[in-house]
Amino acid sequence: MVFALGFVLFALGITISIALHECGHMWAAQATGMKVRRYFIGFGPKVFSFRRGETEYGLKALPLGGFCDIAGMTALEELRPEEIERAMYRQATWKRLVVMSGGIAMNFVLGFLLIVVLAVGWGLPDLNEPSATVGELQCVADANPDQSLRPCDGVGPAALGGVQPGDTVTSVNGVKVRNWDQFTTETKKAQGTITYTVDRAGQQVQVQVQPQRVVRYAKDGTKTEETKVGIVLKRPVPPEYNVLTAIPASAEFTGQLTVRTVQSLAQMPAKVSSLWTAVTGGERDPETPVSVYGASRIGGESAREGLWQVFVLMLASLNFFLGAFNVLPLLPLDGGHIAVVIYEKFRNTLRGWRGLAPGGPVDYMKLLPITYVAVVIGGAYMVLTLAADIVNPIRLFP
């Protein structure tokens, strides 16, 4: 029940994020004197609508986004006589840029506000990979077929070898490790006795650990053996913030998250093969993109585990992704329209230097082939991502 609630709430959060993105365009257009004909949430058959001033507001049956209809977004539109002077394509460059950037800005503002909520409510997580610092030492045990662990008692291999809580592992069998992930990878690869070099209160100490091979089961029931030493990661405690101290901390965190979002966007083409591997039965790379369904599923799992901070962080990350994705200079994205506006300004400036009159609006009909290619490729990517989320979803929790 909690999973279903979290799933629905996250899907609703996505819908609100997209609706506010369109609000960003609408409010910017209205503020700069353009005519907004319609603002609708959803697509498909109309559920209801009402008119306020010159704009029709409403809801459609399919909650898959929304749209804002601004008169004269391109010169191809048919305009009523009273709309011609207020047509978007006839407005000053700065006004058009403000309107096209309004949705992008709204996503970043919403993402920032969610980060502030996260900071005040739960603290801000460390986006960097945690160092291999020992939190607890425990015994190790085989797993049951349902993936639960059998009871165990006594001390584990790491404790027997002399590892202590608070130690930071700096190398495994002579291989330097900088974070927990590298430590885990090198430990699993090790054969026989493992030599750990640890930083203990500023001193470099070597310890010898005899690992234990334990039984583990995959989700499909496949039985394997893994190397375990009984070390639990020390997780840092996030600092506490009030509303005032959360704002600068959230601004810094937002910058870090934005950089990671841009890096993820740049890696999207390279993730096609990983997504295909996941669809065809291979292991799902946790760094691959997720669809709206996949993100909502993770939101539901976060709610089920009581980790609402993960829920909020996911929703904030989604808004940063939507904002950054729309910056791409491809039609029909906002960035594509922004690129057209900048091109027209640059072209007209050059014409002015040559004593020529400004050129006409860009012919969007000539850009349709490129737009169709972008839509087809983007649509295929979305279908592949959705398929991966259905048949082989990312699971943040066991």
mmCIF file of C-alpha atoms in Angstrom:
data_model
loop_
_atom_site.group_PDB
_atom_site.id
_atom_site.type_symbol
_atom_site.label_atom_id
_atom_site.label_comp_id
_atom_site.label_asym_id
_atom_site.label_seq_id
_atom_site.Cartn_x
_atom_site.Cartn_y
_atom_site.Cartn_z
ATOM 1 C CA MET A 1 0.000 0.000 0.000
ATOM 2 C CA VAL A 2 2.827 2.421 0.900
ATOM 3 C CA PHE A 3 4.624 1.490 -2.336
ATOM 4 C CA ALA A 4 1.502 2.315 -4.367
ATOM 5 C CA LEU A 5 1.119 5.626 -2.525
ATOM 6 C CA GLY A 6 4.743 6.537 -3.173
ATOM 7 C CA PHE A 7 4.439 5.505 -6.841
ATOM 8 C CA VAL A 8 1.348 7.678 -7.356
ATOM 9 C CA LEU A 9 2.814 10.616 -5.441
ATOM 10 C CA PHE A 10 6.018 10.531 -7.492
ATOM 11 C CA ALA A 11 4.080 10.311 -10.761
ATOM 12 C CA LEU A 12 2.005 13.257 -9.537
ATOM 13 C CA GLY A 13 5.221 15.110 -8.709
ATOM 14 C CA ILE A 14 6.441 14.568 -12.277
ATOM 15 C CA THR A 15 3.139 15.851 -13.659
ATOM 16 C CA ILE A 16 3.306 18.955 -11.455
ATOM 17 C CA SER A 17 6.921 19.547 -12.503
ATOM 18 C CA ILE A 18 5.980 19.460 -16.185
ATOM 19 C CA ALA A 19 2.898 21.609 -15.548
ATOM 20 C CA LEU A 20 5.054 24.210 -13.784
ATOM 21 C CA HIS A 21 7.544 24.066 -16.667
ATOM 22 C CA GLU A 22 4.723 25.155 -18.974
ATOM 23 C CA CYS A 23 3.672 27.770 -16.397
ATOM 24 C CA GLY A 24 7.167 29.233 -16.725
ATOM 25 C CA HIS A 25 6.564 29.765 -20.446
ATOM 26 C CA MET A 26 3.033 31.084 -19.896
ATOM 27 C CA TRP A 27 3.873 33.582 -17.162
ATOM 28 C CA ALA A 28 6.888 34.882 -19.093
ATOM 29 C CA ALA A 29 4.759 35.303 -22.239
ATOM 30 C CA GLN A 30 2.011 37.117 -20.366
ATOM 31 C CA ALA A 31 4.538 39.371 -18.609
ATOM 32 C CA THR A 32 6.124 40.393 -21.918
ATOM 33 C CA GLY A 33 2.811 41.205 -23.630
ATOM 34 C CA MET A 34 2.329 38.096 -25.761
ATOM 35 C CA LYS A 35 -1.014 36.355 -26.097
ATOM 36 C CA VAL A 36 -1.399 32.942 -24.439
ATOM 37 C CA ARG A 37 -4.361 31.238 -26.038
ATOM 38 C CA ARG A 38 -4.452 28.012 -24.029
ATOM 39 C CA TYR A 39 -2.782 26.350 -21.053
ATOM 40 C CA PHE A 40 -3.638 22.691 -20.512
ATOM 41 C CA ILE A 41 -2.350 19.959 -18.237
ATOM 42 C CA GLY A 42 -2.328 16.615 -20.065
ATOM 43 C CA PHE A 43 -3.117 15.595 -23.611
ATOM 44 C CA GLY A 44 -5.979 13.882 -25.419
ATOM 45 C CA PRO A 45 -9.685 14.477 -24.825
ATOM 46 C CA LYS A 46 -10.609 17.543 -22.786
ATOM 47 C CA VAL A 47 -11.953 16.838 -19.287
ATOM 48 C CA PHE A 48 -12.863 20.435 -18.449
ATOM 49 C CA SER A 49 -11.714 23.987 -19.095
ATOM 50 C CA PHE A 50 -12.487 27.551 -18.127
ATOM 51 C CA ARG A 51 -11.522 30.929 -19.521
ATOM 52 C CA ARG A 52 -9.901 33.711 -17.579
ATOM 53 C CA GLY A 53 -9.155 36.810 -19.600
ATOM 54 C CA GLU A 54 -7.900 35.803 -23.039
ATOM 55 C CA THR A 55 -6.523 32.411 -21.938
ATOM 56 C CA GLU A 56 -8.329 29.069 -21.744
ATOM 57 C CA TYR A 57 -7.143 26.867 -18.875
ATOM 58 C CA GLY A 58 -7.995 23.196 -18.633
ATOM 59 C CA LEU A 59 -7.284 19.553 -17.951
ATOM 60 C CA LYS A 60 -7.055 16.737 -20.490
ATOM 61 C CA ALA A 61 -7.529 13.019 -19.964
ATOM 62 C CA LEU A 62 -3.952 11.784 -20.346
ATOM 63 C CA PRO A 63 -1.682 13.203 -17.593
ATOM 64 C CA LEU A 64 1.435 12.941 -19.741
ATOM 65 C CA GLY A 65 2.649 16.504 -19.489
ATOM 66 C CA GLY A 66 1.033 19.669 -20.688
ATOM 67 C CA PHE A 67 1.311 22.529 -23.152
ATOM 68 C CA CYS A 68 1.135 26.299 -23.437
ATOM 69 C CA ASP A 69 -0.214 27.707 -26.715
ATOM 70 C CA ILE A 70 1.362 31.120 -27.366
ATOM 71 C CA ALA A 71 0.104 32.965 -30.445
ATOM 72 C CA GLY A 72 2.665 33.056 -33.246
ATOM 73 C CA MET A 73 5.378 30.829 -31.830
ATOM 74 C CA THR A 74 6.419 30.391 -35.471
ATOM 75 C CA ALA A 75 5.580 32.317 -38.634
ATOM 76 C CA LEU A 76 3.741 29.242 -39.946
ATOM 77 C CA GLU A 77 0.766 29.724 -37.611
ATOM 78 C CA GLU A 78 -2.496 31.238 -38.748
ATOM 79 C CA LEU A 79 -3.172 34.365 -36.721
ATOM 80 C CA ARG A 80 -6.255 36.442 -36.139
ATOM 81 C CA PRO A 81 -5.874 40.106 -37.078
ATOM 82 C CA GLU A 82 -5.722 41.175 -33.414
ATOM 83 C CA GLU A 83 -2.946 38.632 -32.718
ATOM 84 C CA ILE A 84 -0.498 39.728 -35.418
ATOM 85 C CA GLU A 85 1.238 42.507 -33.468
ATOM 86 C CA ARG A 86 1.498 40.296 -30.358
ATOM 87 C CA ALA A 87 2.759 37.202 -32.210
ATOM 88 C CA MET A 88 5.779 35.728 -30.511
ATOM 89 C CA TYR A 89 7.931 35.565 -33.646
ATOM 90 C CA ARG A 90 7.506 39.341 -34.123
ATOM 91 C CA GLN A 91 8.727 40.253 -30.627
ATOM 92 C CA ALA A 92 12.148 41.518 -29.559
ATOM 93 C CA THR A 93 14.850 38.890 -29.216
ATOM 94 C CA TRP A 94 15.168 39.314 -25.446
ATOM 95 C CA LYS A 95 11.448 38.747 -24.961
ATOM 96 C CA ARG A 96 11.485 35.554 -27.011
ATOM 97 C CA LEU A 97 14.522 34.284 -25.111
ATOM 98 C CA VAL A 98 12.872 35.047 -21.764
ATOM 99 C CA VAL A 99 9.745 33.126 -22.776
ATOM 100 C CA MET A 100 11.600 30.100 -24.147
ATOM 101 C CA SER A 101 13.856 30.029 -21.074
ATOM 102 C CA GLY A 102 10.966 30.401 -18.649
ATOM 103 C CA GLY A 103 10.176 26.683 -18.499
ATOM 104 C CA ILE A 104 13.819 25.729 -18.046
ATOM 105 C CA ALA A 105 14.215 28.276 -15.240
ATOM 106 C CA MET A 106 11.072 26.967 -13.547
ATOM 107 C CA ASN A 107 12.486 23.432 -13.386
ATOM 108 C CA PHE A 108 15.720 24.687 -11.830
ATOM 109 C CA VAL A 109 13.835 26.833 -9.313
ATOM 110 C CA LEU A 110 11.582 23.910 -8.365
ATOM 111 C CA GLY A 111 14.596 21.608 -8.064
ATOM 112 C CA PHE A 112 16.333 24.140 -5.809
ATOM 113 C CA LEU A 113 13.264 24.466 -3.556
ATOM 114 C CA LEU A 114 13.102 20.679 -3.205
ATOM 115 C CA ILE A 115 16.794 20.656 -2.232
ATOM 116 C CA VAL A 116 16.051 23.260 0.462
ATOM 117 C CA VAL A 117 13.255 21.006 1.761
ATOM 118 C CA LEU A 118 15.696 18.093 1.749
ATOM 119 C CA ALA A 119 18.322 20.103 3.636
ATOM 120 C CA VAL A 120 15.919 21.273 6.350
ATOM 121 C CA GLY A 121 14.135 17.944 6.700
ATOM 122 C CA TRP A 122 16.940 15.393 6.455
ATOM 123 C CA GLY A 123 20.221 17.115 5.620
ATOM 124 C CA LEU A 124 22.120 17.042 2.352
ATOM 125 C CA PRO A 125 23.839 13.831 1.270
ATOM 126 C CA ASP A 126 27.447 13.700 0.106
ATOM 127 C CA LEU A 127 27.391 13.217 -3.677
ATOM 128 C CA ASN A 128 30.971 11.994 -3.678
ATOM 129 C CA GLU A 129 31.651 8.282 -3.374
ATOM 130 C CA PRO A 130 32.188 7.551 0.355
ATOM 131 C CA SER A 131 35.671 6.639 1.495
ATOM 132 C CA ALA A 132 36.337 3.080 2.648
ATOM 133 C CA THR A 133 36.052 3.939 6.338
ATOM 134 C CA VAL A 134 35.034 1.102 8.637
ATOM 135 C CA GLY A 135 31.815 1.720 10.551
ATOM 136 C CA GLU A 136 31.102 -1.657 12.109
ATOM 137 C CA LEU A 137 32.613 -5.129 12.136
ATOM 138 C CA GLN A 138 30.335 -8.138 12.003
ATOM 139 C CA CYS A 139 30.243 -11.839 11.364
ATOM 140 C CA VAL A 140 29.411 -13.103 7.888
ATOM 141 C CA ALA A 141 26.831 -15.704 6.954
ATOM 142 C CA ASP A 142 25.431 -17.594 4.003
ATOM 143 C CA ALA A 143 22.202 -16.415 2.409
ATOM 144 C CA ASN A 144 18.919 -18.266 2.109
ATOM 145 C CA PRO A 145 17.304 -18.774 -1.310
ATOM 146 C CA ASP A 146 14.984 -15.815 -0.539
ATOM 147 C CA GLN A 147 18.142 -13.642 -0.227
ATOM 148 C CA SER A 148 17.769 -13.192 3.543
ATOM 149 C CA LEU A 149 20.873 -13.904 5.633
ATOM 150 C CA ARG A 150 21.180 -16.804 8.024
ATOM 151 C CA PRO A 151 21.910 -15.991 11.678
ATOM 152 C CA CYS A 152 25.561 -15.818 12.719
ATOM 153 C CA ASP A 153 27.475 -14.992 15.882
ATOM 154 C CA GLY A 154 31.007 -14.274 16.959
ATOM 155 C CA VAL A 155 33.485 -12.057 15.176
ATOM 156 C CA GLY A 156 34.028 -11.881 11.432
ATOM 157 C CA PRO A 157 37.194 -12.201 9.342
ATOM 158 C CA ALA A 158 38.053 -8.489 9.432
ATOM 159 C CA ALA A 159 37.838 -8.297 13.221
ATOM 160 C CA LEU A 160 39.947 -11.447 13.560
ATOM 161 C CA GLY A 161 42.562 -9.884 11.281
ATOM 162 C CA GLY A 162 42.840 -6.749 13.398
ATOM 163 C CA VAL A 163 40.714 -4.257 11.492
ATOM 164 C CA GLN A 164 39.182 -1.655 13.822
ATOM 165 C CA PRO A 165 36.154 0.643 13.546
ATOM 166 C CA GLY A 166 37.274 4.021 12.233
ATOM 167 C CA ASP A 167 40.034 2.583 10.031
ATOM 168 C CA THR A 168 40.120 3.912 6.480
ATOM 169 C CA VAL A 169 41.293 1.332 3.953
ATOM 170 C CA THR A 170 43.772 2.910 1.523
ATOM 171 C CA SER A 171 44.901 -0.179 -0.414
ATOM 172 C CA VAL A 172 43.888 -3.804 -0.975
ATOM 173 C CA ASN A 173 46.741 -6.193 -1.774
ATOM 174 C CA GLY A 174 48.833 -3.215 -2.852
ATOM 175 C CA VAL A 175 46.120 -1.714 -5.083
ATOM 176 C CA LYS A 176 45.239 1.804 -3.957
ATOM 177 C CA VAL A 177 41.546 2.424 -3.261
ATOM 178 C CA ARG A 178 39.986 5.844 -2.842
ATOM 179 C CA ASN A 179 36.389 4.956 -2.049
ATOM 180 C CA TRP A 180 34.050 2.244 -0.835
ATOM 181 C CA ASP A 181 33.173 1.006 -4.313
ATOM 182 C CA GLN A 182 36.831 0.391 -5.204
ATOM 183 C CA PHE A 183 37.386 -1.306 -1.846
ATOM 184 C CA THR A 184 34.441 -3.641 -2.458
ATOM 185 C CA THR A 185 35.571 -4.459 -6.001
ATOM 186 C CA GLU A 186 39.145 -5.285 -4.989
ATOM 187 C CA THR A 187 37.984 -7.342 -2.001
ATOM 188 C CA LYS A 188 35.697 -9.474 -4.181
ATOM 189 C CA LYS A 189 38.549 -10.066 -6.649
ATOM 190 C CA ALA A 190 41.003 -11.180 -3.959
ATOM 191 C CA GLN A 191 42.062 -14.815 -3.628
ATOM 192 C CA GLY A 192 43.352 -16.126 -0.308
ATOM 193 C CA THR A 193 44.621 -13.858 2.455
ATOM 194 C CA ILE A 194 43.987 -10.144 1.868
ATOM 195 C CA THR A 195 46.471 -7.475 2.920
ATOM 196 C CA TYR A 196 44.718 -4.248 3.824
ATOM 197 C CA THR A 197 46.632 -1.012 4.373
ATOM 198 C CA VAL A 198 44.572 1.213 6.653
ATOM 199 C CA ASP A 199 44.885 4.747 7.909
ATOM 200 C CA ARG A 200 44.480 4.526 11.673
ATOM 201 C CA ALA A 201 44.607 7.925 13.376
ATOM 202 C CA GLY A 202 47.149 9.125 10.817
ATOM 203 C CA GLN A 203 49.299 5.997 10.966
ATOM 204 C CA GLN A 204 49.599 3.537 8.052
ATOM 205 C CA VAL A 205 48.961 0.024 9.380
ATOM 206 C CA GLN A 206 48.879 -3.276 7.485
ATOM 207 C CA VAL A 207 46.513 -6.048 8.537
ATOM 208 C CA GLN A 208 46.113 -9.577 7.186
ATOM 209 C CA VAL A 209 42.546 -10.816 6.765
ATOM 210 C CA GLN A 210 41.502 -14.331 5.835
ATOM 211 C CA PRO A 211 38.203 -13.801 3.977
ATOM 212 C CA GLN A 212 35.257 -16.125 4.108
ATOM 213 C CA ARG A 213 33.442 -17.498 1.071
ATOM 214 C CA VAL A 214 29.700 -17.297 1.507
ATOM 215 C CA VAL A 215 26.696 -18.392 -0.521
ATOM 216 C CA ARG A 216 24.555 -15.771 -2.230
ATOM 217 C CA TYR A 217 21.474 -16.109 -4.453
ATOM 218 C CA ALA A 218 20.543 -13.947 -7.427
ATOM 219 C CA LYS A 219 16.959 -12.833 -8.020
ATOM 220 C CA ASP A 220 16.485 -15.692 -10.483
ATOM 221 C CA GLY A 221 17.602 -18.227 -7.864
ATOM 222 C CA THR A 222 21.107 -18.733 -9.232
ATOM 223 C CA LYS A 223 23.516 -19.770 -6.485
ATOM 224 C CA THR A 224 26.958 -18.124 -6.318
ATOM 225 C CA GLU A 225 29.814 -17.680 -3.870
ATOM 226 C CA GLU A 226 31.274 -14.325 -2.845
ATOM 227 C CA THR A 227 34.197 -13.135 -0.738
ATOM 228 C CA LYS A 228 33.129 -11.380 2.469
ATOM 229 C CA VAL A 229 35.160 -9.958 5.342
ATOM 230 C CA GLY A 230 32.474 -8.482 7.602
ATOM 231 C CA ILE A 231 33.096 -4.733 7.197
ATOM 232 C CA VAL A 232 30.184 -2.289 7.226
ATOM 233 C CA LEU A 233 30.642 1.184 5.722
ATOM 234 C CA LYS A 234 30.749 4.148 8.088
ATOM 235 C CA ARG A 235 28.127 6.517 6.772
ATOM 236 C CA PRO A 236 28.694 10.209 7.475
ATOM 237 C CA VAL A 237 25.994 12.047 9.411
ATOM 238 C CA PRO A 238 24.658 14.968 7.330
ATOM 239 C CA PRO A 239 24.881 18.362 9.058
ATOM 240 C CA GLU A 240 21.641 19.909 10.283
ATOM 241 C CA TYR A 241 20.258 23.079 8.695
ATOM 242 C CA ASN A 242 17.570 25.596 9.451
ATOM 243 C CA VAL A 243 15.766 27.527 6.718
ATOM 244 C CA LEU A 244 18.415 30.275 6.601
ATOM 245 C CA THR A 245 21.525 28.087 6.662
ATOM 246 C CA ALA A 246 19.917 25.675 4.187
ATOM 247 C CA ILE A 247 19.843 28.256 1.372
ATOM 248 C CA PRO A 248 23.610 28.670 0.764
ATOM 249 C CA ALA A 249 24.215 24.962 1.395
ATOM 250 C CA SER A 250 21.437 24.095 -1.064
ATOM 251 C CA ALA A 251 22.901 26.482 -3.651
ATOM 252 C CA GLU A 252 26.266 24.715 -3.440
ATOM 253 C CA PHE A 253 24.617 21.297 -3.567
ATOM 254 C CA THR A 254 22.524 22.391 -6.560
ATOM 255 C CA GLY A 255 25.706 23.345 -8.411
ATOM 256 C CA GLN A 256 27.194 19.904 -7.761
ATOM 257 C CA LEU A 257 23.981 18.172 -8.822
ATOM 258 C CA THR A 258 23.749 20.284 -11.990
ATOM 259 C CA VAL A 259 27.289 19.280 -12.998
ATOM 260 C CA ARG A 260 26.414 15.625 -12.493
ATOM 261 C CA THR A 261 23.211 16.088 -14.499
ATOM 262 C CA VAL A 262 25.136 17.550 -17.449
ATOM 263 C CA GLN A 263 27.627 14.668 -17.226
ATOM 264 C CA SER A 264 24.740 12.183 -17.281
ATOM 265 C CA LEU A 265 23.259 13.885 -20.354
ATOM 266 C CA ALA A 266 26.598 13.607 -22.150
ATOM 267 C CA GLN A 267 26.736 9.892 -21.348
ATOM 268 C CA MET A 268 23.206 9.100 -22.579
ATOM 269 C CA PRO A 269 24.218 7.953 -26.095
ATOM 270 C CA ALA A 270 26.807 5.590 -24.611
ATOM 271 C CA LYS A 271 24.138 4.004 -22.387
ATOM 272 C CA VAL A 272 22.177 2.547 -25.314
ATOM 273 C CA SER A 273 24.151 -0.695 -25.249
ATOM 274 C CA SER A 274 23.720 -0.990 -21.463
ATOM 275 C CA LEU A 275 19.960 -0.495 -21.800
ATOM 276 C CA TRP A 276 19.810 -3.116 -24.541
ATOM 277 C CA THR A 277 21.764 -5.523 -22.334
ATOM 278 C CA ALA A 278 19.240 -4.962 -19.541
ATOM 279 C CA VAL A 279 16.279 -5.553 -21.885
ATOM 280 C CA THR A 280 17.767 -8.774 -23.248
ATOM 281 C CA GLY A 281 18.356 -10.326 -19.838
ATOM 282 C CA GLY A 282 21.746 -8.971 -18.777
ATOM 283 C CA GLU A 283 22.541 -7.143 -15.554
ATOM 284 C CA ARG A 284 21.027 -3.636 -15.296
ATOM 285 C CA ASP A 285 23.610 -0.897 -14.979
ATOM 286 C CA PRO A 286 22.397 1.342 -12.119
ATOM 287 C CA GLU A 287 23.821 4.365 -13.974
ATOM 288 C CA THR A 288 21.466 3.948 -16.948
ATOM 289 C CA PRO A 289 18.595 6.441 -17.401
ATOM 290 C CA VAL A 290 15.100 5.660 -16.146
ATOM 291 C CA SER A 291 11.714 6.405 -17.647
ATOM 292 C CA VAL A 292 8.821 8.131 -15.874
ATOM 293 C CA TYR A 293 7.606 4.662 -14.875
ATOM 294 C CA GLY A 294 11.044 3.667 -13.599
ATOM 295 C CA ALA A 295 11.462 6.885 -11.603
ATOM 296 C CA SER A 296 7.984 6.479 -10.104
ATOM 297 C CA ARG A 297 8.837 2.898 -9.182
ATOM 298 C CA ILE A 298 11.945 4.050 -7.322
ATOM 299 C CA GLY A 299 9.807 6.708 -5.650
ATOM 300 C CA GLY A 300 7.407 3.981 -4.501
ATOM 301 C CA GLU A 301 10.255 1.851 -3.149
ATOM 302 C CA SER A 302 11.685 4.857 -1.282
ATOM 303 C CA ALA A 303 8.297 5.473 0.340
ATOM 304 C CA ARG A 304 7.970 1.787 1.257
ATOM 305 C CA GLU A 305 11.371 1.892 2.980
ATOM 306 C CA GLY A 306 10.455 5.133 4.763
ATOM 307 C CA LEU A 307 13.278 6.974 2.962
ATOM 308 C CA TRP A 308 11.367 10.064 1.940
ATOM 309 C CA GLN A 309 14.648 11.953 1.610
ATOM 310 C CA VAL A 310 15.485 9.697 -1.355
ATOM 311 C CA PHE A 311 12.023 10.465 -2.768
ATOM 312 C CA VAL A 312 12.625 14.228 -2.532
ATOM 313 C CA LEU A 313 16.159 13.987 -3.946
ATOM 314 C CA MET A 314 14.919 11.919 -6.898
ATOM 315 C CA LEU A 315 12.212 14.462 -7.676
ATOM 316 C CA ALA A 316 14.696 17.334 -7.432
ATOM 317 C CA SER A 317 17.148 15.479 -9.696
ATOM 318 C CA LEU A 318 14.367 14.889 -12.212
ATOM 319 C CA ASN A 319 13.661 18.636 -12.375
ATOM 320 C CA PHE A 320 17.330 19.424 -12.951
ATOM 321 C CA PHE A 321 17.386 16.787 -15.685
ATOM 322 C CA LEU A 322 14.261 18.221 -17.354
ATOM 323 C CA GLY A 323 15.771 21.696 -17.243
ATOM 324 C CA ALA A 324 19.162 20.611 -18.591
ATOM 325 C CA PHE A 325 17.610 18.349 -21.253
ATOM 326 C CA ASN A 326 15.489 21.204 -22.590
ATOM 327 C CA VAL A 327 18.615 23.321 -23.069
ATOM 328 C CA LEU A 328 19.784 20.979 -25.838
ATOM 329 C CA PRO A 329 19.661 22.895 -29.161
ATOM 330 C CA LEU A 330 17.307 20.424 -30.829
ATOM 331 C CA LEU A 331 13.750 20.978 -31.995
ATOM 332 C CA PRO A 332 11.147 20.547 -30.618
ATOM 333 C CA LEU A 333 12.952 21.204 -27.301
ATOM 334 C CA ASP A 334 13.116 24.714 -25.847
ATOM 335 C CA GLY A 335 16.817 24.802 -26.641
ATOM 336 C CA GLY A 336 16.012 24.302 -30.330
ATOM 337 C CA HIS A 337 13.713 27.331 -30.343
ATOM 338 C CA ILE A 338 16.320 29.331 -28.429
ATOM 339 C CA ALA A 339 18.924 28.387 -31.049
ATOM 340 C CA VAL A 340 16.604 29.652 -33.810
ATOM 341 C CA VAL A 341 16.098 32.975 -32.013
ATOM 342 C CA ILE A 342 19.852 33.432 -31.497
ATOM 343 C CA TYR A 343 20.508 32.550 -35.145
ATOM 344 C CA GLU A 344 17.992 35.146 -36.341
ATOM 345 C CA LYS A 345 19.570 37.810 -34.109
ATOM 346 C CA PHE A 346 23.094 36.962 -35.287
ATOM 347 C CA ARG A 347 22.001 36.894 -38.948
ATOM 348 C CA ASN A 348 20.177 40.222 -38.702
ATOM 349 C CA THR A 349 23.160 41.821 -36.971
ATOM 350 C CA LEU A 350 25.406 40.765 -39.859
ATOM 351 C CA ARG A 351 22.848 42.058 -42.352
ATOM 352 C CA GLY A 352 22.706 45.378 -40.506
ATOM 353 C CA TRP A 353 26.475 45.750 -40.752
ATOM 354 C CA ARG A 354 26.134 45.305 -44.514
ATOM 355 C CA GLY A 355 23.364 47.892 -44.744
ATOM 356 C CA LEU A 356 20.639 45.307 -45.396
ATOM 357 C CA ALA A 357 17.189 45.048 -43.864
ATOM 358 C CA PRO A 358 16.545 42.266 -41.290
ATOM 359 C CA GLY A 359 15.756 38.887 -42.800
ATOM 360 C CA GLY A 360 12.437 37.147 -42.399
ATOM 361 C CA PRO A 361 11.630 34.546 -39.738
ATOM 362 C CA VAL A 362 13.348 31.173 -40.033
ATOM 363 C CA ASP A 363 11.360 28.757 -42.185
ATOM 364 C CA TYR A 364 10.475 25.964 -39.786
ATOM 365 C CA MET A 365 9.386 23.792 -42.723
ATOM 366 C CA LYS A 366 13.051 23.465 -43.706
ATOM 367 C CA LEU A 367 13.861 22.318 -40.173
ATOM 368 C CA LEU A 368 11.160 19.625 -40.107
ATOM 369 C CA PRO A 369 13.414 16.780 -41.358
ATOM 370 C CA ILE A 370 15.900 17.428 -38.547
ATOM 371 C CA THR A 371 13.024 17.711 -36.082
ATOM 372 C CA TYR A 372 11.565 14.381 -37.226
ATOM 373 C CA VAL A 373 14.940 12.685 -36.819
ATOM 374 C CA ALA A 374 15.295 14.068 -33.271
ATOM 375 C CA VAL A 375 11.749 12.984 -32.384
ATOM 376 C CA VAL A 376 12.223 9.455 -33.751
ATOM 377 C CA ILE A 377 15.587 8.960 -32.030
ATOM 378 C CA GLY A 378 14.296 10.432 -28.777
ATOM 379 C CA GLY A 379 11.138 8.340 -28.938
ATOM 380 C CA ALA A 380 13.098 5.140 -29.567
ATOM 381 C CA TYR A 381 15.370 5.940 -26.614
ATOM 382 C CA MET A 382 12.341 6.486 -24.372
ATOM 383 C CA VAL A 383 10.783 3.180 -25.464
ATOM 384 C CA LEU A 384 14.052 1.330 -24.819
ATOM 385 C CA THR A 385 14.345 2.913 -21.377
ATOM 386 C CA LEU A 386 10.734 2.050 -20.539
ATOM 387 C CA ALA A 387 11.265 -1.550 -21.662
ATOM 388 C CA ALA A 388 14.334 -1.825 -19.428
ATOM 389 C CA ASP A 389 12.376 -0.408 -16.485
ATOM 390 C CA ILE A 390 9.616 -2.979 -16.993
ATOM 391 C CA VAL A 391 11.637 -6.144 -17.570
ATOM 392 C CA ASN A 392 14.774 -5.320 -15.573
ATOM 393 C CA PRO A 393 14.210 -2.320 -13.263
ATOM 394 C CA ILE A 394 16.846 -0.583 -11.187
ATOM 395 C CA ARG A 395 16.465 -1.611 -7.553
ATOM 396 C CA LEU A 396 17.956 0.712 -4.967
ATOM 397 C CA PHE A 397 16.769 -1.524 -2.152
ATOM 398 C CA PRO A 398 17.069 -5.330 -1.794
#
